[in-house]
């Protein structure tokens, strides 16, 4: 809610308050840490957000919760990417992908693959070739639409 509606500071205050109440590694604590990491990274405080994601990763590992660990790794990747640390971002996404695949967690696998593919992650030549292919497909589709619009066959 807080992230999608732009209430980053309010959400952070509530989550910090909740996390101060207990340090017991529970699923609820893991979710609160994930939420706080997300809000903190989105607020531009990537190092602090990465620390919270690291805490969440430790909680989820203690609990044996692979899905939570997968999410925490993706937040670590996001924080690294935000700091232009593309090598670490790629490493975290790859670890997240391994965890997701080992658990058969489709949404986690899709998110990790998207993270690996969405940005060039240090591979500008691959990004430019993907862009060239997209432009070619787009121009081909545009040509088809113009052709169909004329009534020609």
GROMACS .gro file of N, CA, C and O in nm, residues 7-77:
model
  284
    7UNK      N    1   0.339   0.668  -0.002
    7UNK     CA    2   0.353   0.702   0.139
    7UNK      C    3   0.478   0.635   0.197
    7UNK      O    4   0.472   0.558   0.293
    8UNK      N    5   0.592   0.664   0.137
    8UNK     CA    6   0.716   0.595   0.172
    8UNK      C    7   0.758   0.623   0.316
    8UNK      O    8   0.792   0.531   0.391
    9UNK      N    9   0.758   0.749   0.356
    9UNK     CA   10   0.803   0.784   0.492
    9UNK      C   11   0.709   0.726   0.597
    9UNK      O   12   0.754   0.671   0.698
   10UNK      N   13   0.579   0.735   0.573
   10UNK     CA   14   0.482   0.680   0.668
   10UNK      C   15   0.499   0.529   0.682
   10UNK      O   16   0.501   0.475   0.793
   11UNK      N   17   0.512   0.462   0.571
   11UNK     CA   18   0.530   0.317   0.574
   11UNK      C   19   0.657   0.278   0.648
   11UNK      O   20   0.657   0.182   0.727
   12UNK      N   21   0.763   0.351   0.623
   12UNK     CA   22   0.889   0.322   0.692
   12UNK      C   23   0.874   0.340   0.843
   12UNK      O   24   0.923   0.257   0.920
   13UNK      N   25   0.807   0.446   0.884
   13UNK     CA   26   0.788   0.469   1.029
   13UNK      C   27   0.713   0.352   1.093
   13UNK      O   28   0.752   0.303   1.198
   14UNK      N   29   0.604   0.309   1.031
   14UNK     CA   30   0.525   0.199   1.087
   14UNK      C   31   0.605   0.069   1.091
   14UNK      O   32   0.599  -0.005   1.189
   15UNK      N   33   0.678   0.042   0.986
   15UNK     CA   34   0.754  -0.083   0.982
   15UNK      C   35   0.871  -0.082   1.081
   15UNK      O   36   0.897  -0.184   1.147
   16UNK      N   37   0.939   0.030   1.095
   16UNK     CA   38   1.046   0.040   1.194
   16UNK      C   39   0.989   0.017   1.334
   16UNK      O   40   1.045  -0.058   1.415
   17UNK      N   41   0.877   0.080   1.361
   17UNK     CA   42   0.811   0.064   1.491
   17UNK      C   43   0.775  -0.083   1.517
   17UNK      O   44   0.799  -0.135   1.627
   18UNK      N   45   0.722  -0.149   1.418
   18UNK     CA   46   0.684  -0.290   1.433
   18UNK      C   47   0.809  -0.377   1.454
   18UNK      O   48   0.809  -0.468   1.538
   19UNK      N   49   0.915  -0.350   1.380
   19UNK     CA   50   1.037  -0.430   1.390
   19UNK      C   51   1.108  -0.409   1.524
   19UNK      O   52   1.179  -0.499   1.571
   20UNK      N   53   1.090  -0.293   1.587
   20UNK     CA   54   1.151  -0.267   1.717
   20UNK      C   55   1.088  -0.349   1.828
   20UNK      O   56   1.149  -0.368   1.933
   21UNK      N   57   0.970  -0.400   1.805
   21UNK     CA   58   0.896  -0.471   1.909
   21UNK      C   59   0.953  -0.610   1.936
   21UNK      O   60   0.937  -0.663   2.044
   22UNK      N   61   1.015  -0.671   1.834
   22UNK     CA   62   1.070  -0.805   1.852
   22UNK      C   63   1.181  -0.830   1.752
   22UNK      O   64   1.180  -0.773   1.644
   23UNK      N   65   1.275  -0.913   1.792
   23UNK     CA   66   1.383  -0.950   1.701
   23UNK      C   67   1.377  -1.099   1.667
   23UNK      O   68   1.466  -1.151   1.601
   24UNK      N   69   1.274  -1.166   1.712
   24UNK     CA   70   1.257  -1.309   1.684
   24UNK      C   71   1.241  -1.330   1.534
   24UNK      O   72   1.158  -1.263   1.470
   25UNK      N   73   1.319  -1.421   1.475
   25UNK     CA   74   1.308  -1.445   1.330
   25UNK      C   75   1.180  -1.522   1.295
   25UNK      O   76   1.174  -1.644   1.307
   26UNK      N   77   1.079  -1.448   1.257
   26UNK     CA   78   0.951  -1.508   1.217
   26UNK      C   79   0.920  -1.468   1.073
   26UNK      O   80   0.981  -1.374   1.019
   27UNK      N   81   0.825  -1.536   1.015
   27UNK     CA   82   0.782  -1.500   0.879
   27UNK      C   83   0.731  -1.357   0.876
   27UNK      O   84   0.757  -1.283   0.779
   28UNK      N   85   0.661  -1.315   0.980
   28UNK     CA   86   0.609  -1.178   0.986
   28UNK      C   87   0.724  -1.077   0.989
   28UNK      O   88   0.719  -0.975   0.922
   29UNK      N   89   0.829  -1.107   1.064
   29UNK     CA   90   0.945  -1.017   1.067
   29UNK      C   91   1.010  -1.011   0.929
   29UNK      O   92   1.049  -0.904   0.882
   30UNK      N   93   1.021  -1.126   0.864
   30UNK     CA   94   1.077  -1.128   0.729
   30UNK      C   95   0.998  -1.040   0.634
   30UNK      O   96   1.056  -0.962   0.557
   31UNK      N   97   0.865  -1.050   0.639
   31UNK     CA   98   0.781  -0.967   0.551
   31UNK      C   99   0.796  -0.818   0.584
   31UNK      O  100   0.801  -0.735   0.494
   32UNK      N  101   0.805  -0.787   0.713
   32UNK     CA  102   0.822  -0.647   0.752
   32UNK      C  103   0.958  -0.594   0.702
   32UNK      O  104   0.968  -0.480   0.654
   33UNK      N  105   1.062  -0.676   0.712
   33UNK     CA  106   1.194  -0.635   0.663
   33UNK      C  107   1.194  -0.617   0.511
   33UNK      O  108   1.255  -0.523   0.459
   34UNK      N  109   1.124  -0.706   0.440
   34UNK     CA  110   1.112  -0.692   0.295
   34UNK      C  111   1.041  -0.561   0.261
   34UNK      O  112   1.085  -0.486   0.173
   35UNK      N  113   0.933  -0.533   0.330
   35UNK     CA  114   0.860  -0.409   0.307
   35UNK      C  115   0.945  -0.287   0.335
   35UNK      O  116   0.949  -0.192   0.256
   36UNK      N  117   1.017  -0.290   0.446
   36UNK     CA  118   1.102  -0.177   0.483
   36UNK      C  119   1.216  -0.162   0.383
   36UNK      O  120   1.250  -0.050   0.343
   37UNK      N  121   1.275  -0.272   0.340
   37UNK     CA  122   1.381  -0.266   0.239
   37UNK      C  123   1.329  -0.203   0.110
   37UNK      O  124   1.394  -0.117   0.051
   38UNK      N  125   1.211  -0.246   0.067
   38UNK     CA  126   1.152  -0.192  -0.056
   38UNK      C  127   1.130  -0.041  -0.046
   38UNK      O  128   1.166   0.034  -0.138
   39UNK      N  129   1.069   0.002   0.063
   39UNK     CA  130   1.041   0.144   0.082
   39UNK      C  131   1.170   0.226   0.093
   39UNK      O  132   1.179   0.337   0.040
   40UNK      N  133   1.269   0.170   0.160
   40UNK     CA  134   1.394   0.242   0.182
   40UNK      C  135   1.472   0.254   0.051
   40UNK      O  136   1.524   0.361   0.019
   41UNK      N  137   1.478   0.146  -0.024
   41UNK     CA  138   1.546   0.152  -0.155
   41UNK      C  139   1.476   0.251  -0.245
   41UNK      O  140   1.538   0.334  -0.311
   42UNK      N  141   1.343   0.246  -0.248
   42UNK     CA  142   1.265   0.336  -0.331
   42UNK      C  143   1.284   0.481  -0.289
   42UNK      O  144   1.275   0.573  -0.371
   43UNK      N  145   1.314   0.503  -0.160
   43UNK     CA  146   1.338   0.638  -0.109
   43UNK      C  147   1.476   0.690  -0.145
   43UNK      O  148   1.510   0.804  -0.115
   44UNK      N  149   1.557   0.604  -0.207
   44UNK     CA  150   1.690   0.646  -0.249
   44UNK      C  151   1.800   0.613  -0.149
   44UNK      O  152   1.916   0.645  -0.171
   45UNK      N  153   1.766   0.549  -0.040
   45UNK     CA  154   1.865   0.510   0.060
   45UNK      C  155   1.900   0.363   0.039
   45UNK      O  156   1.862   0.276   0.117
   46UNK      N  157   1.972   0.339  -0.069
   46UNK     CA  158   1.995   0.202  -0.113
   46UNK      C  159   2.081   0.121  -0.017
   46UNK      O  160   2.055   0.001   0.001
   47UNK      N  161   2.181   0.182   0.044
   47UNK     CA  162   2.265   0.106   0.137
   47UNK      C  163   2.185   0.059   0.258
   47UNK      O  164   2.196  -0.057   0.299
   48UNK      N  165   2.104   0.147   0.313
   48UNK     CA  166   2.021   0.111   0.428
   48UNK      C  167   1.917   0.007   0.385
   48UNK      O  168   1.890  -0.088   0.459
   49UNK      N  169   1.861   0.023   0.267
   49UNK     CA  170   1.764  -0.074   0.217
   49UNK      C  171   1.828  -0.211   0.196
   49UNK      O  172   1.768  -0.313   0.226
   50UNK      N  173   1.951  -0.210   0.146
   50UNK     CA  174   2.022  -0.338   0.126
   50UNK      C  175   2.048  -0.406   0.260
   50UNK      O  176   2.038  -0.530   0.269
   51UNK      N  177   2.079  -0.328   0.363
   51UNK     CA  178   2.099  -0.389   0.496
   51UNK      C  179   1.971  -0.456   0.544
   51UNK      O  180   1.975  -0.565   0.600
   52UNK      N  181   1.858  -0.391   0.520
   52UNK     CA  182   1.729  -0.451   0.561
   52UNK      C  183   1.699  -0.577   0.479
   52UNK      O  184   1.649  -0.676   0.531
   53UNK      N  185   1.730  -0.573   0.350
   53UNK     CA  186   1.710  -0.691   0.266
   53UNK      C  187   1.802  -0.805   0.311
   53UNK      O  188   1.761  -0.921   0.311
   54UNK      N  189   1.924  -0.771   0.351
   54UNK     CA  190   2.017  -0.871   0.405
   54UNK      C  191   1.961  -0.933   0.532
   54UNK      O  192   1.972  -1.055   0.553
   55UNK      N  193   1.904  -0.850   0.619
   55UNK     CA  194   1.841  -0.902   0.742
   55UNK      C  195   1.726  -0.997   0.707
   55UNK      O  196   1.712  -1.102   0.769
   56UNK      N  197   1.646  -0.957   0.609
   56UNK     CA  198   1.534  -1.042   0.566
   56UNK      C  199   1.586  -1.174   0.512
   56UNK      O  200   1.531  -1.281   0.542
   57UNK      N  201   1.693  -1.169   0.434
   57UNK     CA  202   1.752  -1.291   0.379
   57UNK      C  203   1.795  -1.385   0.491
   57UNK      O  204   1.768  -1.506   0.486
   58UNK      N  205   1.858  -1.331   0.595
   58UNK     CA  206   1.900  -1.413   0.709
   58UNK      C  207   1.779  -1.475   0.779
   58UNK      O  208   1.782  -1.594   0.814
   59UNK      N  209   1.674  -1.398   0.798
   59UNK     CA  210   1.552  -1.450   0.862
   59UNK      C  211   1.494  -1.564   0.778
   59UNK      O  212   1.463  -1.671   0.830
   60UNK      N  213   1.479  -1.540   0.648
   60UNK     CA  214   1.419  -1.642   0.563
   60UNK      C  215   1.506  -1.768   0.553
   60UNK      O  216   1.454  -1.879   0.547
   61UNK      N  217   1.636  -1.751   0.556
   61UNK     CA  218   1.723  -1.869   0.556
   61UNK      C  219   1.707  -1.946   0.686
   61UNK      O  220   1.703  -2.070   0.685
   62UNK      N  221   1.700  -1.876   0.799
   62UNK     CA  222   1.677  -1.942   0.929
   62UNK      C  223   1.547  -2.021   0.928
   62UNK      O  224   1.539  -2.128   0.987
   63UNK      N  225   1.447  -1.966   0.863
   63UNK     CA  226   1.316  -2.030   0.858
   63UNK      C  227   1.306  -2.137   0.749
   63UNK      O  228   1.208  -2.210   0.743
   64UNK      N  229   1.404  -2.142   0.659
   64UNK     CA  230   1.397  -2.235   0.547
   64UNK      C  231   1.293  -2.192   0.444
   64UNK      O  232   1.238  -2.274   0.372
   65UNK      N  233   1.269  -2.062   0.435
   65UNK     CA  234   1.167  -2.007   0.344
   65UNK      C  235   1.236  -1.960   0.216
   65UNK      O  236   1.289  -1.849   0.208
   66UNK      N  237   1.236  -2.046   0.116
   66UNK     CA  238   1.305  -2.017  -0.010
   66UNK      C  239   1.239  -1.901  -0.085
   66UNK      O  240   1.307  -1.820  -0.148
   67UNK      N  241   1.107  -1.892  -0.082
   67UNK     CA  242   1.039  -1.784  -0.152
   67UNK      C  243   1.076  -1.648  -0.094
   67UNK      O  244   1.101  -1.552  -0.167
   68UNK      N  245   1.079  -1.640   0.038
   68UNK     CA  246   1.120  -1.516   0.103
   68UNK      C  247   1.265  -1.482   0.070
   68UNK      O  248   1.299  -1.367   0.044
   69UNK      N  249   1.352  -1.585   0.071
   69UNK     CA  250   1.493  -1.564   0.038
   69UNK      C  251   1.507  -1.514  -0.106
   69UNK      O  252   1.588  -1.425  -0.134
   70UNK      N  253   1.427  -1.570  -0.195
   70UNK     CA  254   1.427  -1.529  -0.335
   70UNK      C  255   1.394  -1.380  -0.346
   70UNK      O  256   1.462  -1.304  -0.415
   71UNK      N  257   1.291  -1.337  -0.274
   71UNK     CA  258   1.250  -1.197  -0.277
   71UNK      C  259   1.359  -1.106  -0.220
   71UNK      O  260   1.389  -1.000  -0.274
   72UNK      N  261   1.419  -1.149  -0.108
   72UNK     CA  262   1.525  -1.070  -0.046
   72UNK      C  263   1.644  -1.054  -0.142
   72UNK      O  264   1.702  -0.945  -0.153
   73UNK      N  265   1.679  -1.161  -0.211
   73UNK     CA  266   1.789  -1.154  -0.308
   73UNK      C  267   1.757  -1.057  -0.421
   73UNK      O  268   1.844  -0.984  -0.469
   74UNK      N  269   1.631  -1.054  -0.463
   74UNK     CA  270   1.592  -0.961  -0.570
   74UNK      C  271   1.601  -0.816  -0.522
   74UNK      O  272   1.640  -0.727  -0.598
   75UNK      N  273   1.568  -0.792  -0.395
   75UNK     CA  274   1.583  -0.657  -0.342
   75UNK      C  275   1.730  -0.618  -0.331
   75UNK      O  276   1.767  -0.503  -0.356
   76UNK      N  277   1.815  -0.713  -0.295
   76UNK     CA  278   1.959  -0.686  -0.293
   76UNK      C  279   2.008  -0.652  -0.433
   76UNK      O  280   2.092  -0.563  -0.450
   77UNK      N  281   1.954  -0.721  -0.532
   77UNK     CA  282   1.990  -0.691  -0.672
   77UNK      C  283   1.944  -0.551  -0.710
   77UNK      O  284   2.018  -0.476  -0.773
   0.00000   0.00000   0.00000
